XYZ file of C-alpha atoms in Angstrom:
742
model
C 19.174 -7.524 59.926
C 18.559 -3.905 59.012
C 15.233 -2.576 60.305
C 13.165 -2.146 57.174
C 11.256 1.125 57.339
C 9.404 0.317 60.566
C 8.407 3.968 60.998
C 7.011 4.024 57.442
C 4.822 0.986 58.121
C 3.076 2.692 61.048
C 2.273 6.015 59.350
C -0.646 6.265 56.877
C 0.253 7.851 53.534
C -2.522 10.443 53.909
C -1.038 11.634 57.203
C 2.380 11.975 55.633
C 0.961 14.045 52.791
C -1.016 16.326 55.146
C 1.994 17.035 57.334
C 4.408 17.349 54.450
C 3.749 20.965 53.491
C 3.618 22.317 57.037
C 6.784 20.477 58.081
C 8.572 21.247 54.779
C 9.515 17.632 54.235
C 9.557 18.119 50.455
C 7.780 14.801 49.843
C 10.674 12.734 51.195
C 8.601 10.544 53.603
C 6.163 9.664 50.805
C 9.029 8.836 48.449
C 10.561 6.619 51.111
C 7.268 4.865 51.733
C 6.962 4.049 48.016
C 10.571 2.945 47.967
C 9.932 0.684 50.942
C 6.877 -0.839 49.249
C 9.050 -1.583 46.207
C 11.592 -3.425 48.317
C 9.584 -6.634 48.402
C 10.249 -9.493 45.969
C 8.608 -9.280 42.534
C 8.165 -5.488 42.848
C 8.713 -3.168 39.900
C 12.384 -2.290 40.259
C 12.249 0.445 37.616
C 10.044 2.458 39.984
C 12.586 1.994 42.807
C 15.304 3.180 40.464
C 13.316 6.334 39.652
C 12.575 7.012 43.327
C 16.236 6.654 44.269
C 17.195 9.076 41.499
C 14.823 11.731 42.892
C 16.061 11.236 46.447
C 19.677 11.306 45.330
C 19.113 14.624 43.577
C 17.546 16.203 46.675
C 20.341 15.024 48.966
C 23.190 15.814 46.597
C 22.221 19.497 46.466
C 22.616 19.729 50.241
C 25.832 17.732 50.183
C 27.325 20.056 47.597
C 26.428 23.108 49.672
C 27.970 21.403 52.707
C 31.379 20.832 51.135
C 31.554 24.425 49.931
C 30.793 25.840 53.394
C 32.660 25.677 56.688
C 32.011 22.161 57.947
C 32.725 23.126 61.532
C 29.847 25.614 61.665
C 27.361 23.492 59.719
C 24.332 22.270 61.696
C 21.852 19.489 60.916
C 19.103 22.106 60.669
C 20.982 23.549 57.687
C 20.266 20.337 55.747
C 16.537 19.584 56.259
C 16.263 17.047 53.416
C 19.049 14.883 54.788
C 17.666 15.164 58.314
C 14.176 14.143 57.143
C 15.573 11.293 55.057
C 17.390 9.888 58.093
C 14.467 10.522 60.472
C 12.105 8.410 58.383
C 14.475 5.471 58.044
C 15.807 6.327 54.606
C 19.201 4.816 55.364
C 17.676 1.467 56.332
C 15.429 1.391 53.270
C 18.380 2.192 50.988
C 20.429 -0.600 52.522
C 17.642 -3.017 51.606
C 18.656 -2.562 47.980
C 22.365 -2.692 48.644
C 23.071 -5.530 51.059
C 23.667 -9.081 49.779
C 20.035 -10.182 50.087
C 19.129 -7.361 47.696
C 20.072 -9.751 44.884
C 16.775 -11.518 45.590
C 14.911 -8.329 44.701
C 16.435 -7.789 41.274
C 15.853 -9.632 38.052
C 19.283 -9.088 36.535
C 22.863 -8.070 37.262
C 22.181 -4.834 35.375
C 19.306 -3.974 37.716
C 21.517 -4.577 40.747
C 24.244 -2.333 39.339
C 21.782 0.490 38.685
C 20.161 0.317 42.111
C 23.446 -0.113 43.980
C 24.872 2.914 42.165
C 21.919 5.051 43.271
C 21.951 3.671 46.815
C 25.642 4.450 47.211
C 25.088 8.009 46.019
C 22.227 8.458 48.484
C 24.229 7.059 51.403
C 27.336 9.084 50.544
C 25.387 12.344 50.348
C 23.659 11.502 53.618
C 27.014 10.778 55.326
C 28.435 14.113 54.196
C 25.742 16.100 56.018
C 24.943 13.822 58.966
C 27.813 12.376 60.984
C 25.422 10.167 62.937
C 24.647 8.191 59.775
C 28.344 7.677 59.075
C 28.948 6.435 62.619
C 26.018 3.996 62.523
C 27.269 2.518 59.254
C 30.816 2.354 60.612
C 29.598 0.274 63.551
C 28.643 -2.568 61.171
C 31.870 -4.442 60.381
C 30.073 -6.818 58.014
C 28.672 -3.901 56.023
C 32.060 -2.159 55.815
C 33.739 -5.323 54.523
C 30.836 -5.905 52.109
C 31.380 -2.450 50.617
C 34.840 -3.492 49.444
C 33.278 -6.220 47.285
C 31.333 -3.534 45.380
C 34.627 -2.001 44.244
C 34.983 -4.736 41.621
C 32.302 -2.939 39.611
C 33.795 0.002 37.713
C 30.411 1.727 37.555
C 30.114 1.869 41.344
C 33.836 2.059 42.208
C 34.041 5.791 42.896
C 30.853 5.979 44.929
C 31.942 2.955 46.960
C 35.452 4.307 47.518
C 34.243 7.694 48.754
C 31.670 6.089 51.051
C 34.285 3.714 52.520
C 36.678 6.614 53.065
C 34.057 8.588 55.004
C 33.067 5.562 57.094
C 36.647 4.626 57.987
C 37.269 8.223 59.014
C 34.839 7.899 61.939
C 35.178 4.187 62.706
C 36.362 3.619 66.280
C 38.410 0.524 65.508
C 40.648 0.129 62.490
C 39.487 -2.557 60.073
C 41.691 -5.542 59.308
C 42.500 -5.706 55.618
C 42.948 -9.464 55.764
C 39.210 -9.697 56.511
C 38.282 -8.275 53.083
C 37.180 -11.133 50.807
C 39.856 -11.849 48.174
C 41.745 -8.602 48.833
C 44.660 -9.644 46.649
C 42.397 -10.345 43.668
C 40.498 -7.115 44.273
C 43.647 -4.966 44.245
C 45.068 -6.755 41.221
C 41.819 -6.107 39.315
C 42.155 -2.335 39.749
C 43.474 -0.223 36.919
C 46.079 2.400 37.866
C 43.464 5.108 38.339
C 41.431 2.943 40.703
C 44.560 1.905 42.595
C 45.449 5.565 43.182
C 41.968 6.195 44.586
C 42.250 3.059 46.693
C 45.379 4.532 48.298
C 43.155 7.160 49.937
C 41.412 4.317 51.762
C 44.625 2.452 52.517
C 46.158 5.515 54.166
C 43.544 5.218 56.932
C 44.191 1.509 57.454
C 48.002 1.538 57.710
C 48.547 4.690 59.789
C 48.505 4.559 63.562
C 45.417 6.323 64.997
C 45.917 10.069 65.175
C 45.833 11.029 68.852
C 47.367 14.429 68.308
C 50.877 15.496 67.497
C 53.189 12.611 68.381
C 55.885 14.935 69.724
C 53.489 16.317 72.314
C 52.866 12.970 73.986
C 55.226 12.220 76.831
C 57.644 9.323 76.536
C 56.455 8.136 79.932
C 52.930 7.683 78.579
C 54.125 6.151 75.316
C 56.331 3.616 77.099
C 53.422 2.613 79.316
C 51.220 2.158 76.249
C 53.852 0.006 74.552
C 53.920 -2.249 77.615
C 50.148 -2.676 77.419
C 50.188 -3.300 73.667
C 53.147 -5.580 73.118
C 51.664 -7.279 70.040
C 51.697 -5.623 66.582
C 48.977 -3.024 66.083
C 46.253 -3.405 63.467
C 48.022 -0.810 61.337
C 51.217 -2.898 61.399
C 49.290 -6.075 60.539
C 47.613 -4.253 57.651
C 50.995 -3.116 56.341
C 52.157 -6.735 56.202
C 48.920 -7.712 54.426
C 49.559 -5.121 51.705
C 53.179 -6.132 51.230
C 52.049 -9.724 50.645
C 49.913 -8.695 47.648
C 51.878 -9.653 44.494
C 52.969 -6.638 42.461
C 51.466 -4.067 44.851
C 54.628 -2.043 45.554
C 55.747 -2.226 41.931
C 52.451 -0.715 40.765
C 52.668 2.053 43.362
C 56.158 2.905 42.140
C 54.876 3.114 38.570
C 52.041 5.381 39.688
C 54.407 7.621 41.638
C 56.829 8.024 38.748
C 54.613 8.081 35.655
C 54.505 11.241 33.579
C 51.294 13.175 33.008
C 51.416 12.155 29.341
C 51.347 8.497 30.429
C 48.235 8.966 32.550
C 44.611 8.504 31.493
C 44.127 8.900 27.754
C 41.516 11.078 26.076
C 39.237 8.086 25.529
C 38.772 7.804 29.289
C 38.356 11.502 29.912
C 34.667 11.241 30.831
C 35.600 8.717 33.498
C 38.317 11.108 34.656
C 35.777 13.927 34.950
C 33.510 11.695 37.011
C 36.506 10.862 39.176
C 36.778 14.529 40.114
C 33.612 14.108 42.121
C 35.771 12.418 44.760
C 38.292 15.258 44.934
C 36.440 18.550 44.615
C 35.618 18.958 48.289
C 38.285 21.604 48.712
C 38.087 25.043 47.148
C 41.894 25.132 47.057
C 41.806 22.412 44.404
C 39.715 24.582 42.119
C 41.909 27.594 42.855
C 45.013 25.653 41.865
C 43.293 24.339 38.754
C 42.349 27.802 37.527
C 45.764 29.232 38.392
C 47.555 26.519 36.430
C 45.298 26.960 33.408
C 45.910 30.701 33.483
C 49.667 30.172 33.681
C 49.514 27.785 30.736
C 47.755 30.430 28.699
C 50.315 33.070 29.717
C 53.253 30.795 28.882
C 51.756 29.882 25.527
C 51.236 33.539 24.635
C 55.010 34.060 24.784
C 55.746 31.048 22.578
C 55.514 30.415 18.839
C 52.729 31.706 16.631
C 50.994 28.314 16.769
C 51.100 28.362 20.560
C 49.852 31.959 20.571
C 46.807 30.970 18.595
C 46.116 28.277 21.175
C 46.412 30.810 23.973
C 43.656 32.940 22.443
C 41.168 30.084 22.763
C 38.668 30.243 25.646
C 40.020 29.096 29.009
C 37.501 26.291 29.232
C 39.092 24.666 26.165
C 42.476 24.683 27.892
C 41.199 23.413 31.229
C 41.494 19.646 30.588
C 45.331 19.683 30.438
C 45.473 21.639 33.703
C 42.960 19.233 35.160
C 45.132 16.295 34.178
C 48.171 17.844 35.863
C 46.368 18.580 39.135
C 44.640 15.215 38.953
C 47.966 13.406 38.566
C 49.464 15.445 41.401
C 46.651 14.484 43.747
C 47.007 10.822 42.805
C 50.705 10.975 43.593
C 50.088 12.599 46.993
C 48.096 9.533 48.063
C 50.582 7.048 46.600
C 53.619 8.760 48.143
C 51.862 8.852 51.512
C 51.281 5.082 51.478
C 54.898 4.433 50.447
C 56.125 6.793 53.167
C 54.134 5.006 55.890
C 55.406 1.624 54.725
C 58.978 2.966 54.747
C 58.617 3.902 58.412
C 57.076 0.571 59.428
C 58.545 -2.625 60.829
C 59.108 -4.031 57.319
C 61.277 -1.074 56.366
C 64.142 -3.097 54.911
C 61.796 -5.180 52.765
C 60.111 -2.014 51.455
C 63.485 -0.357 50.820
C 64.641 -3.307 48.740
C 61.518 -3.168 46.578
C 61.593 0.613 46.111
C 65.192 0.363 44.955
C 64.450 -2.561 42.632
C 61.510 -0.749 41.024
C 63.587 2.445 40.585
C 61.351 4.799 42.559
C 64.123 7.350 43.183
C 65.373 7.624 39.565
C 61.744 7.916 38.470
C 61.069 10.787 40.874
C 64.310 12.429 39.775
C 63.062 12.450 36.183
C 59.834 14.143 37.304
C 61.498 16.732 39.538
C 61.797 19.704 37.183
C 58.722 19.036 35.051
C 56.187 18.153 37.735
C 57.372 18.023 41.365
C 59.123 21.414 41.445
C 58.105 22.613 38.005
C 57.644 26.208 39.126
C 57.755 28.362 42.207
C 54.763 27.783 44.444
C 53.892 30.498 46.924
C 53.961 28.992 50.396
C 52.772 31.598 52.825
C 50.818 28.985 54.768
C 51.491 27.728 58.273
C 54.451 25.392 58.647
C 53.250 21.859 59.209
C 54.692 19.604 61.871
C 55.582 16.061 60.968
C 52.290 14.468 61.959
C 49.825 17.215 61.194
C 47.106 16.725 58.626
C 47.587 19.020 55.666
C 44.766 21.033 54.124
C 46.918 22.745 51.512
C 46.544 23.151 47.769
C 47.421 20.001 45.771
C 50.840 21.239 44.659
C 51.920 22.216 48.175
C 50.692 18.879 49.563
C 52.575 17.087 46.788
C 55.852 18.860 47.532
C 55.588 18.234 51.277
C 54.736 14.544 50.776
C 57.637 14.195 48.343
C 60.042 15.708 50.893
C 58.706 13.481 53.653
C 59.296 10.449 51.453
C 62.907 11.508 50.808
C 63.415 11.989 54.536
C 62.092 8.503 55.333
C 64.036 6.935 52.466
C 67.434 8.401 53.444
C 67.195 8.214 57.214
C 69.801 5.761 58.595
C 69.760 3.592 55.476
C 72.503 2.677 53.026
C 70.120 3.129 50.074
C 70.464 6.887 50.542
C 73.187 6.909 47.868
C 70.510 6.116 45.266
C 69.678 9.842 45.510
C 72.879 10.552 43.562
C 73.896 9.819 39.965
C 77.011 7.936 38.865
C 79.134 11.079 38.475
C 78.219 12.225 41.974
C 79.098 8.813 43.401
C 82.486 9.111 41.697
C 82.863 12.534 43.315
C 82.315 11.002 46.765
C 84.970 8.378 46.022
C 87.397 11.097 44.913
C 86.788 13.076 48.117
C 87.610 10.010 50.226
C 90.719 9.270 48.180
C 91.995 12.849 48.460
C 91.478 12.811 52.229
C 93.174 9.412 52.416
C 90.224 7.801 54.179
C 88.416 4.572 53.172
C 85.162 4.816 51.221
C 81.977 4.192 53.195
C 80.914 0.569 52.783
C 77.368 1.546 51.785
C 78.768 3.656 48.950
C 80.938 0.807 47.682
C 77.941 -1.572 47.793
C 75.548 0.757 45.958
C 74.126 -0.830 42.786
C 74.895 1.754 40.121
C 72.143 0.476 37.844
C 69.590 1.755 40.384
C 70.933 5.290 40.933
C 69.601 8.510 39.372
C 70.019 9.310 35.683
C 70.793 12.646 34.086
C 73.143 15.496 34.900
C 71.973 15.844 38.511
C 70.841 13.417 41.160
C 67.767 14.007 43.294
C 69.751 15.324 46.287
C 71.543 17.913 44.136
C 68.262 19.047 42.577
C 66.804 19.434 46.054
C 69.764 21.580 47.160
C 69.260 23.837 44.143
C 65.612 24.629 44.911
C 66.345 24.796 48.644
C 68.766 27.692 48.135
C 66.202 29.536 45.988
C 63.423 29.235 48.559
C 62.276 32.597 50.012
C 62.944 33.238 53.736
C 59.349 32.724 54.887
C 58.740 29.556 52.868
C 57.440 26.639 54.896
C 59.123 24.240 52.459
C 62.421 25.124 54.156
C 61.490 22.959 57.138
C 60.889 19.828 55.042
C 63.805 20.489 52.696
C 66.211 20.765 55.630
C 64.783 17.586 57.187
C 65.233 15.674 53.916
C 68.865 16.791 53.483
C 69.641 16.171 57.174
C 68.375 12.588 56.870
C 71.007 12.000 54.159
C 73.713 12.937 56.702
C 72.296 11.137 59.719
C 73.864 7.980 61.067
C 77.590 7.328 61.188
C 79.334 10.585 60.226
C 80.749 10.534 56.686
C 83.397 13.132 55.836
C 82.830 12.609 52.103
C 79.062 13.188 52.406
C 79.689 16.393 54.347
C 82.244 17.707 51.857
C 79.917 16.897 48.950
C 77.340 19.257 50.461
C 79.857 21.844 51.683
C 81.223 22.211 48.141
C 77.699 23.128 47.028
C 77.472 26.034 49.473
C 75.056 24.437 51.921
C 76.771 25.714 55.074
C 76.745 29.331 53.893
C 73.090 28.999 52.929
C 72.162 27.668 56.397
C 74.098 30.425 58.173
C 72.428 33.056 56.008
C 69.018 31.660 56.983
C 69.870 31.621 60.702
C 71.728 34.945 60.915
C 70.758 37.204 58.027
C 67.382 36.153 56.607
C 65.215 37.356 59.487
C 63.633 33.912 59.832
C 61.576 33.664 63.032
C 59.862 30.284 62.568
C 60.971 27.983 65.391
C 60.294 24.867 63.282
C 62.399 26.110 60.379
C 65.204 27.259 62.688
C 65.226 23.913 64.497
C 65.513 22.047 61.202
C 68.441 24.267 60.182
C 70.188 23.865 63.551
C 69.889 20.077 63.242
C 71.151 20.126 59.646
C 74.048 22.409 60.568
C 75.034 20.053 63.386
C 75.170 17.039 61.046
C 77.048 19.037 58.405
C 79.755 20.329 60.782
C 80.234 17.409 63.157
C 83.938 16.426 63.395
C 84.621 18.334 60.149
C 87.443 20.853 60.564
C 86.809 22.284 57.077
C 83.217 23.086 58.066
C 84.371 25.016 61.146
C 86.838 26.911 58.990
C 84.043 27.837 56.571
C 81.853 28.841 59.546
C 84.501 31.248 60.777
C 84.876 32.750 57.310
C 81.133 33.484 57.079
C 80.656 34.595 60.710
C 83.422 37.166 60.392
C 82.167 39.881 62.752
C 81.301 39.970 66.440
C 77.818 41.198 65.520
C 77.149 38.133 63.363
C 78.485 35.806 66.045
C 76.299 37.365 68.724
C 73.254 37.065 66.455
C 74.100 33.383 65.962
C 74.432 32.835 69.741
C 71.159 34.657 70.358
C 69.366 32.287 67.966
C 70.918 29.257 69.710
C 70.096 30.510 73.208
C 66.544 31.526 72.354
C 65.450 27.881 72.464
C 67.802 25.097 73.535
C 65.140 22.497 72.740
C 65.545 23.567 69.114
C 69.320 24.075 69.060
C 70.719 21.483 71.473
C 71.690 19.047 68.698
C 73.969 21.735 67.289
C 75.385 22.379 70.782
C 76.088 18.635 71.042
C 77.881 18.695 67.678
C 80.118 21.591 68.750
C 81.002 19.945 72.086
C 81.802 16.598 70.422
C 83.827 18.220 67.646
C 85.819 20.351 70.085
C 86.681 17.274 72.133
C 87.978 15.445 69.054
C 89.927 18.418 67.695
C 91.648 18.942 71.048
C 93.060 15.415 70.728
C 94.464 16.148 67.241
C 97.000 18.817 68.146
C 99.626 17.227 65.885
C 97.575 18.392 62.879
C 98.622 21.943 61.925
C 95.306 22.662 60.190
C 93.328 21.625 63.272
C 95.490 23.736 65.581
C 95.042 26.738 63.307
C 91.245 26.436 63.232
C 91.098 25.793 66.984
C 92.920 29.046 67.643
C 90.946 31.130 65.124
C 87.374 29.792 65.142
C 85.143 31.943 67.350
C 82.642 29.105 67.832
C 85.213 26.583 69.065
C 86.858 29.199 71.293
C 83.483 30.020 72.815
C 82.697 26.371 73.609
C 86.239 25.753 74.916
C 85.501 28.015 77.890
C 84.264 25.787 80.692
C 81.838 28.401 82.022
C 79.979 28.323 78.700
C 79.719 24.522 78.700
C 78.434 24.649 82.285
C 75.879 27.279 81.326
C 74.492 24.987 78.609
C 74.481 22.048 81.040
C 72.518 23.997 83.693
C 69.826 25.009 81.221
C 69.577 21.620 79.505
C 68.924 19.868 82.816
C 66.549 22.585 83.994
C 64.171 22.782 81.002
C 63.045 19.122 81.142
C 61.746 16.633 83.669
C 60.490 13.057 83.435
C 56.855 14.079 83.208
C 57.431 16.491 80.314
C 59.895 14.405 78.270
C 58.806 13.946 74.658
C 60.415 12.654 71.490
C 61.148 16.283 70.680
C 62.957 17.340 73.863
C 64.581 14.079 75.030
C 67.597 15.178 72.978
C 68.260 17.778 75.698
C 68.845 14.940 78.177
C 71.214 13.182 75.775
C 73.144 16.388 75.065
C 73.633 16.976 78.798
C 74.875 13.383 79.056
C 77.366 13.971 76.232
C 78.818 16.957 78.104
C 79.232 14.825 81.243
C 80.618 11.779 79.407
C 83.340 13.914 77.841
C 84.058 15.416 81.268
C 84.304 11.908 82.735
C 86.825 10.902 80.059
C 89.020 13.745 81.246
C 88.425 13.005 84.949
C 86.440 16.254 85.303
C 83.065 14.754 86.220
C 83.244 15.717 89.941
C 83.982 19.323 88.926
C 80.806 19.479 86.788
C 78.608 17.834 89.432
C 79.894 20.197 92.089
C 79.157 23.125 89.763
C 75.532 21.919 89.496
C 75.350 21.776 93.298
C 76.736 25.311 93.632
C 74.228 26.540 91.062
C 71.382 25.075 93.129
C 72.539 26.755 96.311
C 73.188 30.066 94.564
C 69.571 30.078 93.369
C 68.370 28.879 96.791
C 66.875 25.628 95.454
C 69.135 22.949 96.981
C 68.621 19.488 95.512
C 66.300 20.705 92.753
C 68.593 20.359 89.725
C 70.355 17.203 90.897
C 67.225 15.344 91.991
C 65.618 16.195 88.673
C 68.676 14.974 86.783
C 68.760 11.800 88.899
C 65.136 11.044 87.949
C 65.840 11.793 84.298
C 68.707 9.313 84.250
C 66.571 6.636 85.896
C 64.053 7.143 83.112
C 66.880 7.063 80.555
C 67.840 3.564 81.701
C 64.305 2.256 81.323
C 63.784 3.934 77.986
C 67.006 3.198 76.124
C 68.124 -0.149 77.492
C 65.051 -1.743 75.873
C 65.203 0.076 72.519
C 67.917 -1.135 70.205
C 67.288 1.408 67.455
C 67.540 4.411 69.754
C 70.757 3.122 71.299
C 72.279 2.577 67.860
C 71.364 6.121 66.876
C 73.026 7.492 70.010
C 76.208 5.580 69.299
C 76.369 6.494 65.606
C 75.641 10.183 66.121
C 78.167 10.672 68.941
C 80.899 8.145 68.033
C 80.785 7.161 71.707
C 80.189 3.423 72.299
C 76.785 2.787 73.823
C 78.503 0.758 76.530
C 80.127 4.007 77.701
C 76.726 5.741 77.752
C 75.327 2.967 79.967
C 78.396 2.902 82.190
C 78.345 6.682 82.721
C 74.659 6.646 83.635
C 75.265 3.806 86.111
C 78.150 5.726 87.698
C 76.030 8.879 88.011
C 73.179 6.893 89.590
C 75.478 5.097 92.011
C 74.153 4.831 95.569
C 77.577 5.153 97.222
C 77.551 8.653 98.720
C 81.330 8.564 99.052
C 81.772 8.339 95.250
C 82.729 11.683 93.740
C 81.119 10.657 90.456
C 77.678 9.836 91.913
C 74.932 12.464 91.889
C 73.830 11.310 95.358
C 77.123 12.586 96.820
C 76.189 16.159 95.924
C 72.664 16.228 97.378
C 72.437 17.039 101.068
C 70.568 14.421 103.089
C 67.457 16.560 103.840
C 66.896 17.117 100.097
C 67.414 13.557 98.850
C 64.844 11.801 96.638
C 62.258 14.564 96.380
C 60.543 12.528 93.642
C 61.182 8.987 94.848
C 57.902 7.536 93.487
C 57.870 9.374 90.176
C 58.823 6.312 88.120
C 57.074 3.690 90.207
C 54.665 1.460 88.268
């Protein structure tokens, strides 16, 4: 049970009153003592209601000042009322009126609603200013699950939702959604507005715990963790629980794609205003709201005479429409986030099928110009990595979440063609027919009733805004990732030509060579996109050579590649693979012509340049520093050696590595490191089907050949000219023998 005001029982009221002025308690202990006395059966509940109102007012003033200041610098001493309230057991007394046995104290359902509303407000304001209160509440699983039952009451829904969100944010262990009483009935009882708010809570329950940027955690550590936690995580179990709720995904799709005009009507506007209480904890929201209202007024002033008369009205009269737009945007951010997480989960195919059936992509396409990218949004903020929390304005958050959803939707999935309209699908078919190659099976199987409507599909609209984006825009990173995901998987000539015809290659080269872009994240995303766009495509290399038509441009391009191989190695891999294929197609006049003229292919054809890339790729990584971000360097070095092995040149490359070691007076260093990396590669990839499929699809080299080449390189026979061990002198063998030991 909750301790019921034990400190208040031991202190005489006269003592509290005497100390009150000197200690500047503002009468809070006395109010709590009266509230505690009213917590017994048959007490006058109207007095408790009045006391809670007074306390709520005192705490809410401090909470409001807290959310408008820098939370990191705020101290408990800055909020004396909240501190005093907690010190004298105010939280425990409040819970007396909220927990299930509180029903015994009230004479009617109406009384319980009134008191619970006030208690929730008091607790929420207390949690805002005092993290210790939030943590103590979070430690009570029964209380957290009980809070969900209060969400059935529309009067207390918002207060309950915000309190749950704060509690889950500090809770050590993720809750299990299946433990919530009648979760399915609860969710189905929500109106669309409540469901959107509920998504804020769900986002905490279906995302894996944030332990920092995922890319920065070594694969060695992640593999060890996966061994320890073989069973599905709580987040994965919660995802399944949500998917089993009838109609859940369909309603999210409707929320994500509804127009502003279809949102809350004027009759519910007071409720909508109250709902803002849950959102206005970020000054950027208010900034965006005022900016949008101002822009509306400016746009109206250039319209008809009727619109001009509207524009002359005070700004406060025009604010509600702006509020509705920002409100709808913020709802959609939460909904898109939940859909994105589900798309990346273990039930991906099930989610994909439902998103297609409920026409999420066509719906987003219809919103693109009017809401998603309705105007240029300045984006001079820091570029966000894939797993970083975003504290941007609503519109920027919305755009980024939209792009992340497109990336997850397209990545290695046949439903990616839903991003096109019927005319664009016909264009892909025509490209394949002209090139005399069969259509991709996924394209043939695409249900045309589920594709985009209108003159442009979603992918084409994205390309249009992508090319208009200013050089320093952080949206470039996410835009490039979204388009790249459309190309990933088995290489499709038709997909590449579709994008090449729309000037994508020239745009990428401009960004890399001529725009002055210095962001490593943006450049990496463009290198990766360029690699997918050019791979095995002779027309793309011809276009490259036409754009990079001076030695100065080519040297600038090489400088960008060489400045960070972790960022550019996927492009290096594409060039090496493409060169190898083109060299086997010498009967094709067009291929021979491009091979002889293209500066990029000529550069990579020189063995000393391929060796230079190999040396650096092996040297910049080791087993202990391998991450999801840089493991591609290991795979690119393997591609170079696999192609050498095909041509019986593997001993030449291994001997070159040995000579490099001796020239730099570090014998055994490169080769021992590479040996350890390959041992890790075996453990990592031979147990991960998805990764191996990706390697095979992206390289067009059977995974069996990857495995075979690694086995040959790791061979223990020192007489084999294809084994790394043959090139390490005996005194320098196995410098890191125990590195991978369990």
